[in-house]
């Protein structure tokens, strides 16, 4: 069959324009114009089937002369002719008749028509109608031409669809990547939800909101547009089972997208104004966004929980610092209640203590005036809770038994209650209160122990005071009569030559000994008292030692002092150090017969006084003991040399309070050297 050259040129032109059109709309707009012109038709229109199942088509492009009645869009795909076309044939109607099957055309004022199907992926997706007001015949050539145009359009549509889906895929993968990066950095669950809703809203050009499950309903928390914030969606009205397997579930005019975290459906996205059903590519994209958002949500929730734990920890540490400092029960209970209100934003908090047959209020705090004060509660925990529920108007409560450590049961503990009028408590809040109550129990125990130890301390202080009085009386009041006895004994001895002399000597000796003992006791009492302190002055140790030695050995027959000419100045308490020197030198005199050497010198950082004798010495292994209270060496005891064993104990104490040291080196039966070291000025 021969297509005339003019027509063939037209065909070529149409074909070129179809191929070069940048997009579908431009291409179709051109096709209808070109075809109408080429065929001198009164109307040329392209229809596409609506993607839903309504079997309707909408007009995508048209060109017309105005000779025909206007057409409605969408139109129903009904009637014999259309069905034929939908089966893939070019339908040729040369004269519209009166039959029922031509009724639609006749109503539009059509005399002749060509209906041309466009195939896409093996199915008629679109079609073109070429209508004429007057009846006319169509040549085979015209039909071939029409098929040719249809084929070109089909190619172009396929190409455009491919390009479009390429572009879509690229755009979505870019959007996905951007969203993924943003999700990765999102730390707050809210940010994750907002990002996801924005990405979906943007891609589908539909408002999208994110919802979170709280108190039995999915509540909007973020949205791509303000308008998409809507009423909460009751949990039971959503087919959550379907959402678990299906990713998208239709809910009224919304598409719900599941966002599971940790295997639980606690959040979802809702895309509004659902019209056509979503395609495979759409579902794929939705799934990708939802999966990433779900992952990000899980980690954000975990992060949030970590942060909450850290905050709880910090709050509890702070709480511990506050409540462990109390020493009385009532202020402690009140502080505890205030803390509880702060930690969980409660309305009222009450602490109850246990009495034999009931619980009674120890402390409470209220955020609002007029909150009930329940003074007593039944001791059975369940009855107590029931009473509280009634009193607080069935508001949410946290009721925690208070177990005191060491007490083991509720017998000494109590009950702690926090309540809030609005909003149930979360598990985390209950946990915080439980931790707080554990702390409180410790604090209460503390208070009890404090009270006990205060009582014990008082008793101890009283008995100490008694002991001190006793010691002072013993030391001081005994000394007076003793001095009198000694004085009279000495007087008697001076005028006495008779047989009774040795008896009087014994009296005088024992009286001296008793006086020495009472001196020691007085010194000992002084070192034991809490206020044992020094009155230090910087003085020359050499002169001080010489004086002390002179008093002990007035004739200078037994002691040789070996000291430098220049002074050795150290800070010391004269009276106390005198006691030390007297004791150490006195011991040397007592426990030896030969010459004693007292040496004063300067050593590294300290002033040293050494007292050496060639006396009975101290057995090896007993060197430590002689510095203990009442500690005496075995040889001294054996040889019945009188002594109390407190002198060196006191001396060492005095030296140590000076920051110095008192040490001994000795060999039994050879002699001893006592070394006293004092830090230099
Ligand atoms: P006291 O001399 O009154 O018994 P001290 O506390 O002064 O008490 O001395 C404790 C013990 O140390 C003495 O009993 C004695 O056994 C021993 N001791 C102290 N100085 C010497 C010394 N110079 N030679 C031998 N033993 C000594």
PDB file of C-alpha atoms in Angstrom, residues 104-332:
ATOM      1  CA  UNK A 104     -22.144   8.272  23.742  1.00  0.00           C
ATOM      2  CA  UNK A 105     -20.722   9.443  20.411  1.00  0.00           C
ATOM      3  CA  UNK A 106     -24.089  10.517  19.172  1.00  0.00           C
ATOM      4  CA  UNK A 107     -24.644  12.643  22.260  1.00  0.00           C
ATOM      5  CA  UNK A 108     -21.396  14.467  21.532  1.00  0.00           C
ATOM      6  CA  UNK A 109     -22.603  15.177  17.960  1.00  0.00           C
ATOM      7  CA  UNK A 110     -20.017  12.852  16.369  1.00  0.00           C
ATOM      8  CA  UNK A 111     -20.580  11.652  12.780  1.00  0.00           C
ATOM      9  CA  UNK A 112     -17.444   9.501  12.359  1.00  0.00           C
ATOM     10  CA  UNK A 113     -14.651   8.375  14.684  1.00  0.00           C
ATOM     11  CA  UNK A 114     -11.398   6.538  14.951  1.00  0.00           C
ATOM     12  CA  UNK A 115     -10.492   5.007  18.329  1.00  0.00           C
ATOM     13  CA  UNK A 116      -6.776   4.174  18.550  1.00  0.00           C
ATOM     14  CA  UNK A 117      -5.331   2.140  21.457  1.00  0.00           C
ATOM     15  CA  UNK A 118      -1.852   2.845  22.929  1.00  0.00           C
ATOM     16  CA  UNK A 119      -0.083  -0.159  24.400  1.00  0.00           C
ATOM     17  CA  UNK A 120       2.208  -0.078  27.343  1.00  0.00           C
ATOM     18  CA  UNK A 121       3.810  -3.195  28.820  1.00  0.00           C
ATOM     19  CA  UNK A 122       1.388  -5.433  26.937  1.00  0.00           C
ATOM     20  CA  UNK A 123      -1.704  -3.614  28.070  1.00  0.00           C
ATOM     21  CA  UNK A 124      -3.801  -0.784  26.663  1.00  0.00           C
ATOM     22  CA  UNK A 125      -2.965   2.037  29.049  1.00  0.00           C
ATOM     23  CA  UNK A 126      -4.117   4.958  26.962  1.00  0.00           C
ATOM     24  CA  UNK A 127      -5.974   5.691  23.779  1.00  0.00           C
ATOM     25  CA  UNK A 128      -6.723   8.400  21.295  1.00  0.00           C
ATOM     26  CA  UNK A 129     -10.052   9.327  19.825  1.00  0.00           C
ATOM     27  CA  UNK A 130     -10.204  11.194  16.522  1.00  0.00           C
ATOM     28  CA  UNK A 131     -13.703  12.528  16.014  1.00  0.00           C
ATOM     29  CA  UNK A 132     -15.464  14.115  13.055  1.00  0.00           C
ATOM     30  CA  UNK A 133     -18.788  15.974  13.100  1.00  0.00           C
ATOM     31  CA  UNK A 134     -19.818  14.522   9.765  1.00  0.00           C
ATOM     32  CA  UNK A 135     -19.755  10.859   8.736  1.00  0.00           C
ATOM     33  CA  UNK A 136     -16.774   9.934   6.538  1.00  0.00           C
ATOM     34  CA  UNK A 137     -14.907   6.956   5.194  1.00  0.00           C
ATOM     35  CA  UNK A 138     -11.380   6.050   6.357  1.00  0.00           C
ATOM     36  CA  UNK A 139      -8.924   4.725   3.791  1.00  0.00           C
ATOM     37  CA  UNK A 140      -6.553   1.877   4.560  1.00  0.00           C
ATOM     38  CA  UNK A 141      -3.733   4.349   4.173  1.00  0.00           C
ATOM     39  CA  UNK A 142      -5.219   6.519   6.887  1.00  0.00           C
ATOM     40  CA  UNK A 143      -5.504   3.524   9.177  1.00  0.00           C
ATOM     41  CA  UNK A 144      -1.899   2.539   8.526  1.00  0.00           C
ATOM     42  CA  UNK A 145      -0.871   6.101   9.238  1.00  0.00           C
ATOM     43  CA  UNK A 146      -2.847   6.057  12.449  1.00  0.00           C
ATOM     44  CA  UNK A 147      -1.178   2.803  13.555  1.00  0.00           C
ATOM     45  CA  UNK A 148       2.180   4.330  12.722  1.00  0.00           C
ATOM     46  CA  UNK A 149       1.460   7.354  14.892  1.00  0.00           C
ATOM     47  CA  UNK A 150       0.206   5.108  17.678  1.00  0.00           C
ATOM     48  CA  UNK A 151       3.396   3.103  17.552  1.00  0.00           C
ATOM     49  CA  UNK A 152       5.549   6.230  17.721  1.00  0.00           C
ATOM     50  CA  UNK A 153       3.511   7.458  20.700  1.00  0.00           C
ATOM     51  CA  UNK A 154       3.876   4.100  22.410  1.00  0.00           C
ATOM     52  CA  UNK A 155       7.624   4.167  21.940  1.00  0.00           C
ATOM     53  CA  UNK A 156       7.848   7.702  23.177  1.00  0.00           C
ATOM     54  CA  UNK A 157       5.662   6.901  26.198  1.00  0.00           C
ATOM     55  CA  UNK A 158       7.769   3.865  27.027  1.00  0.00           C
ATOM     56  CA  UNK A 159      10.934   5.900  26.712  1.00  0.00           C
ATOM     57  CA  UNK A 160       9.573   8.723  28.824  1.00  0.00           C
ATOM     58  CA  UNK A 161       8.344   6.270  31.428  1.00  0.00           C
ATOM     59  CA  UNK A 162      11.777   4.711  31.568  1.00  0.00           C
ATOM     60  CA  UNK A 163      13.459   8.073  31.914  1.00  0.00           C
ATOM     61  CA  UNK A 164      10.955   9.092  34.514  1.00  0.00           C
ATOM     62  CA  UNK A 165      11.416   5.972  36.550  1.00  0.00           C
ATOM     63  CA  UNK A 166      15.176   6.383  36.237  1.00  0.00           C
ATOM     64  CA  UNK A 167      14.892   9.954  37.453  1.00  0.00           C
ATOM     65  CA  UNK A 168      12.548   8.866  40.222  1.00  0.00           C
ATOM     66  CA  UNK A 169      14.896   6.159  41.313  1.00  0.00           C
ATOM     67  CA  UNK A 170      17.842   8.527  41.294  1.00  0.00           C
ATOM     68  CA  UNK A 171      15.942  11.179  43.202  1.00  0.00           C
ATOM     69  CA  UNK A 172      14.713   8.688  45.739  1.00  0.00           C
ATOM     70  CA  UNK A 173      18.085   7.159  46.253  1.00  0.00           C
ATOM     71  CA  UNK A 174      19.517  10.627  46.799  1.00  0.00           C
ATOM     72  CA  UNK A 175      16.732  11.502  49.191  1.00  0.00           C
ATOM     73  CA  UNK A 176      17.200   8.191  50.936  1.00  0.00           C
ATOM     74  CA  UNK A 177      20.897   8.802  51.319  1.00  0.00           C
ATOM     75  CA  UNK A 178      20.357  12.313  52.630  1.00  0.00           C
ATOM     76  CA  UNK A 179      17.727  11.092  55.044  1.00  0.00           C
ATOM     77  CA  UNK A 180      19.949   8.232  56.175  1.00  0.00           C
ATOM     78  CA  UNK A 181      22.789  10.608  56.937  1.00  0.00           C
ATOM     79  CA  UNK A 182      20.478  12.913  58.844  1.00  0.00           C
ATOM     80  CA  UNK A 183      18.959   9.949  60.698  1.00  0.00           C
ATOM     81  CA  UNK A 184      22.387   8.720  61.651  1.00  0.00           C
ATOM     82  CA  UNK A 185      23.106  12.006  63.385  1.00  0.00           C
ATOM     83  CA  UNK A 186      19.683  12.314  65.001  1.00  0.00           C
ATOM     84  CA  UNK A 187      19.985  11.782  68.742  1.00  0.00           C
ATOM     85  CA  UNK A 188      16.402  12.439  69.814  1.00  0.00           C
ATOM     86  CA  UNK A 189      13.527  10.101  68.937  1.00  0.00           C
ATOM     87  CA  UNK A 190      11.545  13.203  68.035  1.00  0.00           C
ATOM     88  CA  UNK A 191      14.159  14.272  65.476  1.00  0.00           C
ATOM     89  CA  UNK A 192      14.110  10.832  63.883  1.00  0.00           C
ATOM     90  CA  UNK A 193      10.350  10.947  63.518  1.00  0.00           C
ATOM     91  CA  UNK A 194      10.392  14.494  62.141  1.00  0.00           C
ATOM     92  CA  UNK A 195      13.060  13.593  59.582  1.00  0.00           C
ATOM     93  CA  UNK A 196      11.167  10.533  58.398  1.00  0.00           C
ATOM     94  CA  UNK A 197       7.874  12.403  58.116  1.00  0.00           C
ATOM     95  CA  UNK A 198       9.585  15.166  56.161  1.00  0.00           C
ATOM     96  CA  UNK A 199      11.225  12.778  53.713  1.00  0.00           C
ATOM     97  CA  UNK A 200       7.976  10.927  53.055  1.00  0.00           C
ATOM     98  CA  UNK A 201       5.926  14.119  52.773  1.00  0.00           C
ATOM     99  CA  UNK A 202       8.450  15.542  50.356  1.00  0.00           C
ATOM    100  CA  UNK A 203       8.652  12.490  48.135  1.00  0.00           C
ATOM    101  CA  UNK A 204       4.978  11.669  47.922  1.00  0.00           C
ATOM    102  CA  UNK A 205       3.821  15.276  47.895  1.00  0.00           C
ATOM    103  CA  UNK A 206       1.367  14.359  50.609  1.00  0.00           C
ATOM    104  CA  UNK A 207       1.242  15.696  54.158  1.00  0.00           C
ATOM    105  CA  UNK A 208       2.869  13.176  56.446  1.00  0.00           C
ATOM    106  CA  UNK A 209       2.863  13.000  60.242  1.00  0.00           C
ATOM    107  CA  UNK A 210       4.658  10.809  62.751  1.00  0.00           C
ATOM    108  CA  UNK A 211       2.703   9.342  65.638  1.00  0.00           C
ATOM    109  CA  UNK A 212       3.841   7.853  68.906  1.00  0.00           C
ATOM    110  CA  UNK A 213       1.955   5.335  70.995  1.00  0.00           C
ATOM    111  CA  UNK A 214       1.082   6.764  74.402  1.00  0.00           C
ATOM    112  CA  UNK A 215      -1.759   5.804  76.738  1.00  0.00           C
ATOM    113  CA  UNK A 216      -3.549   3.622  74.218  1.00  0.00           C
ATOM    114  CA  UNK A 217      -3.402   5.947  71.218  1.00  0.00           C
ATOM    115  CA  UNK A 218      -0.970   6.939  68.512  1.00  0.00           C
ATOM    116  CA  UNK A 219      -0.466  10.654  69.097  1.00  0.00           C
ATOM    117  CA  UNK A 220       1.015  13.051  66.535  1.00  0.00           C
ATOM    118  CA  UNK A 221       4.490  14.242  67.495  1.00  0.00           C
ATOM    119  CA  UNK A 222       5.971  15.616  64.272  1.00  0.00           C
ATOM    120  CA  UNK A 223       4.759  16.385  60.781  1.00  0.00           C
ATOM    121  CA  UNK A 224       5.919  17.451  57.351  1.00  0.00           C
ATOM    122  CA  UNK A 225       3.303  20.208  57.435  1.00  0.00           C
ATOM    123  CA  UNK A 226       1.370  21.817  60.246  1.00  0.00           C
ATOM    124  CA  UNK A 227      -1.908  20.814  58.622  1.00  0.00           C
ATOM    125  CA  UNK A 228      -1.137  17.135  58.948  1.00  0.00           C
ATOM    126  CA  UNK A 229      -1.247  17.251  62.760  1.00  0.00           C
ATOM    127  CA  UNK A 230      -4.505  15.496  63.471  1.00  0.00           C
ATOM    128  CA  UNK A 231      -6.448  13.772  66.196  1.00  0.00           C
ATOM    129  CA  UNK A 232      -4.763  10.796  67.894  1.00  0.00           C
ATOM    130  CA  UNK A 233      -5.459   7.388  66.362  1.00  0.00           C
ATOM    131  CA  UNK A 234      -6.776   4.931  68.977  1.00  0.00           C
ATOM    132  CA  UNK A 235      -4.482   1.903  69.081  1.00  0.00           C
ATOM    133  CA  UNK A 236      -7.337  -0.590  68.858  1.00  0.00           C
ATOM    134  CA  UNK A 237      -8.679   1.001  65.672  1.00  0.00           C
ATOM    135  CA  UNK A 238      -5.410   0.234  63.846  1.00  0.00           C
ATOM    136  CA  UNK A 239      -4.784  -3.179  62.361  1.00  0.00           C
ATOM    137  CA  UNK A 240      -1.430  -3.502  64.115  1.00  0.00           C
ATOM    138  CA  UNK A 241      -1.119  -7.171  63.176  1.00  0.00           C
ATOM    139  CA  UNK A 242      -1.317  -6.236  59.486  1.00  0.00           C
ATOM    140  CA  UNK A 243       1.143  -3.369  60.014  1.00  0.00           C
ATOM    141  CA  UNK A 244       3.676  -5.794  61.399  1.00  0.00           C
ATOM    142  CA  UNK A 245       3.831  -7.756  58.153  1.00  0.00           C
ATOM    143  CA  UNK A 246       2.685  -5.297  55.587  1.00  0.00           C
ATOM    144  CA  UNK A 247       4.576  -2.026  56.016  1.00  0.00           C
ATOM    145  CA  UNK A 248       1.615   0.060  54.739  1.00  0.00           C
ATOM    146  CA  UNK A 249      -1.988  -0.218  55.844  1.00  0.00           C
ATOM    147  CA  UNK A 250      -4.844   1.989  54.707  1.00  0.00           C
ATOM    148  CA  UNK A 251      -6.621   3.839  57.549  1.00  0.00           C
ATOM    149  CA  UNK A 252      -9.462   6.043  56.293  1.00  0.00           C
ATOM    150  CA  UNK A 253      -7.803   8.486  53.943  1.00  0.00           C
ATOM    151  CA  UNK A 254      -4.379   7.858  55.432  1.00  0.00           C
ATOM    152  CA  UNK A 255      -1.672   5.347  54.596  1.00  0.00           C
ATOM    153  CA  UNK A 256      -0.116   4.164  57.837  1.00  0.00           C
ATOM    154  CA  UNK A 257       3.530   3.124  57.686  1.00  0.00           C
ATOM    155  CA  UNK A 258       4.819   0.918  60.520  1.00  0.00           C
ATOM    156  CA  UNK A 259       7.891   1.981  62.440  1.00  0.00           C
ATOM    157  CA  UNK A 260       8.766  -0.890  64.731  1.00  0.00           C
ATOM    158  CA  UNK A 261      11.531  -0.488  67.309  1.00  0.00           C
ATOM    159  CA  UNK A 262      12.788  -3.379  69.396  1.00  0.00           C
ATOM    160  CA  UNK A 263      10.067  -5.586  67.945  1.00  0.00           C
ATOM    161  CA  UNK A 264       7.324  -3.285  69.209  1.00  0.00           C
ATOM    162  CA  UNK A 265       5.088  -1.014  67.223  1.00  0.00           C
ATOM    163  CA  UNK A 266       5.395   2.199  69.203  1.00  0.00           C
ATOM    164  CA  UNK A 267       5.504   4.697  66.330  1.00  0.00           C
ATOM    165  CA  UNK A 268       4.138   5.102  62.817  1.00  0.00           C
ATOM    166  CA  UNK A 269       3.992   7.518  59.935  1.00  0.00           C
ATOM    167  CA  UNK A 270       0.682   8.512  58.376  1.00  0.00           C
ATOM    168  CA  UNK A 271       0.626   9.767  54.806  1.00  0.00           C
ATOM    169  CA  UNK A 272      -2.542  11.742  54.236  1.00  0.00           C
ATOM    170  CA  UNK A 273      -4.978  12.016  51.353  1.00  0.00           C
ATOM    171  CA  UNK A 274      -4.507   8.502  50.142  1.00  0.00           C
ATOM    172  CA  UNK A 275      -5.900   8.365  46.608  1.00  0.00           C
ATOM    173  CA  UNK A 276      -4.419   5.823  44.264  1.00  0.00           C
ATOM    174  CA  UNK A 277      -2.795   2.763  45.707  1.00  0.00           C
ATOM    175  CA  UNK A 278       0.970   2.933  46.057  1.00  0.00           C
ATOM    176  CA  UNK A 279       3.118   1.307  43.388  1.00  0.00           C
ATOM    177  CA  UNK A 280       5.902  -1.199  43.943  1.00  0.00           C
ATOM    178  CA  UNK A 281       8.569   1.464  43.703  1.00  0.00           C
ATOM    179  CA  UNK A 282       6.685   3.576  46.218  1.00  0.00           C
ATOM    180  CA  UNK A 283       6.434   0.677  48.617  1.00  0.00           C
ATOM    181  CA  UNK A 284      10.118  -0.052  48.185  1.00  0.00           C
ATOM    182  CA  UNK A 285      10.972   3.552  49.006  1.00  0.00           C
ATOM    183  CA  UNK A 286       8.589   3.592  51.943  1.00  0.00           C
ATOM    184  CA  UNK A 287      10.100   0.410  53.268  1.00  0.00           C
ATOM    185  CA  UNK A 288      13.621   1.806  52.965  1.00  0.00           C
ATOM    186  CA  UNK A 289      12.746   5.015  54.798  1.00  0.00           C
ATOM    187  CA  UNK A 290      10.731   3.171  57.425  1.00  0.00           C
ATOM    188  CA  UNK A 291      13.496   0.624  58.021  1.00  0.00           C
ATOM    189  CA  UNK A 292      16.146   3.269  58.455  1.00  0.00           C
ATOM    190  CA  UNK A 293      13.914   5.433  60.577  1.00  0.00           C
ATOM    191  CA  UNK A 294      13.072   2.406  62.732  1.00  0.00           C
ATOM    192  CA  UNK A 295      16.763   1.650  63.226  1.00  0.00           C
ATOM    193  CA  UNK A 296      17.537   5.257  64.056  1.00  0.00           C
ATOM    194  CA  UNK A 297      14.571   5.335  66.393  1.00  0.00           C
ATOM    195  CA  UNK A 298      15.759   2.239  68.229  1.00  0.00           C
ATOM    196  CA  UNK A 299      19.189   3.708  68.743  1.00  0.00           C
ATOM    197  CA  UNK A 300      17.797   7.141  69.659  1.00  0.00           C
ATOM    198  CA  UNK A 301      15.524   5.496  72.222  1.00  0.00           C
ATOM    199  CA  UNK A 302      18.445   3.520  73.606  1.00  0.00           C
ATOM    200  CA  UNK A 303      20.486   6.704  73.728  1.00  0.00           C
ATOM    201  CA  UNK A 304      17.656   8.532  75.419  1.00  0.00           C
ATOM    202  CA  UNK A 305      17.370   5.770  77.960  1.00  0.00           C
ATOM    203  CA  UNK A 306      21.090   5.927  78.651  1.00  0.00           C
ATOM    204  CA  UNK A 307      20.797   9.650  79.098  1.00  0.00           C
ATOM    205  CA  UNK A 308      17.823   9.168  81.362  1.00  0.00           C
ATOM    206  CA  UNK A 309      19.759   6.639  83.435  1.00  0.00           C
ATOM    207  CA  UNK A 310      22.652   9.073  83.698  1.00  0.00           C
ATOM    208  CA  UNK A 311      20.301  11.878  84.697  1.00  0.00           C
ATOM    209  CA  UNK A 312      18.580   9.598  87.195  1.00  0.00           C
ATOM    210  CA  UNK A 313      21.956   8.613  88.571  1.00  0.00           C
ATOM    211  CA  UNK A 314      22.982  12.239  88.949  1.00  0.00           C
ATOM    212  CA  UNK A 315      19.654  13.165  90.536  1.00  0.00           C
ATOM    213  CA  UNK A 316      19.936  10.262  92.949  1.00  0.00           C
ATOM    214  CA  UNK A 317      23.523  11.122  93.839  1.00  0.00           C
ATOM    215  CA  UNK A 318      22.368  14.637  94.553  1.00  0.00           C
ATOM    216  CA  UNK A 319      19.427  13.229  96.509  1.00  0.00           C
ATOM    217  CA  UNK A 320      21.741  10.968  98.462  1.00  0.00           C
ATOM    218  CA  UNK A 321      23.928  13.915  99.354  1.00  0.00           C
ATOM    219  CA  UNK A 322      20.894  15.805 100.611  1.00  0.00           C
ATOM    220  CA  UNK A 323      19.097  13.112 102.526  1.00  0.00           C
ATOM    221  CA  UNK A 324      22.050  11.287 104.014  1.00  0.00           C
ATOM    222  CA  UNK A 325      22.981  14.468 105.855  1.00  0.00           C
ATOM    223  CA  UNK A 326      19.908  14.528 108.095  1.00  0.00           C
ATOM    224  CA  UNK A 327      20.093  13.606 111.756  1.00  0.00           C
ATOM    225  CA  UNK A 328      16.384  13.814 112.560  1.00  0.00           C
ATOM    226  CA  UNK A 329      13.511  11.847 111.152  1.00  0.00           C
ATOM    227  CA  UNK A 330      10.842  14.481 110.444  1.00  0.00           C
ATOM    228  CA  UNK A 331      12.974  16.916 108.432  1.00  0.00           C
ATOM    229  CA  UNK A 332      14.406  13.923 106.587  1.00  0.00           C
TER     230      UNK A 332
END
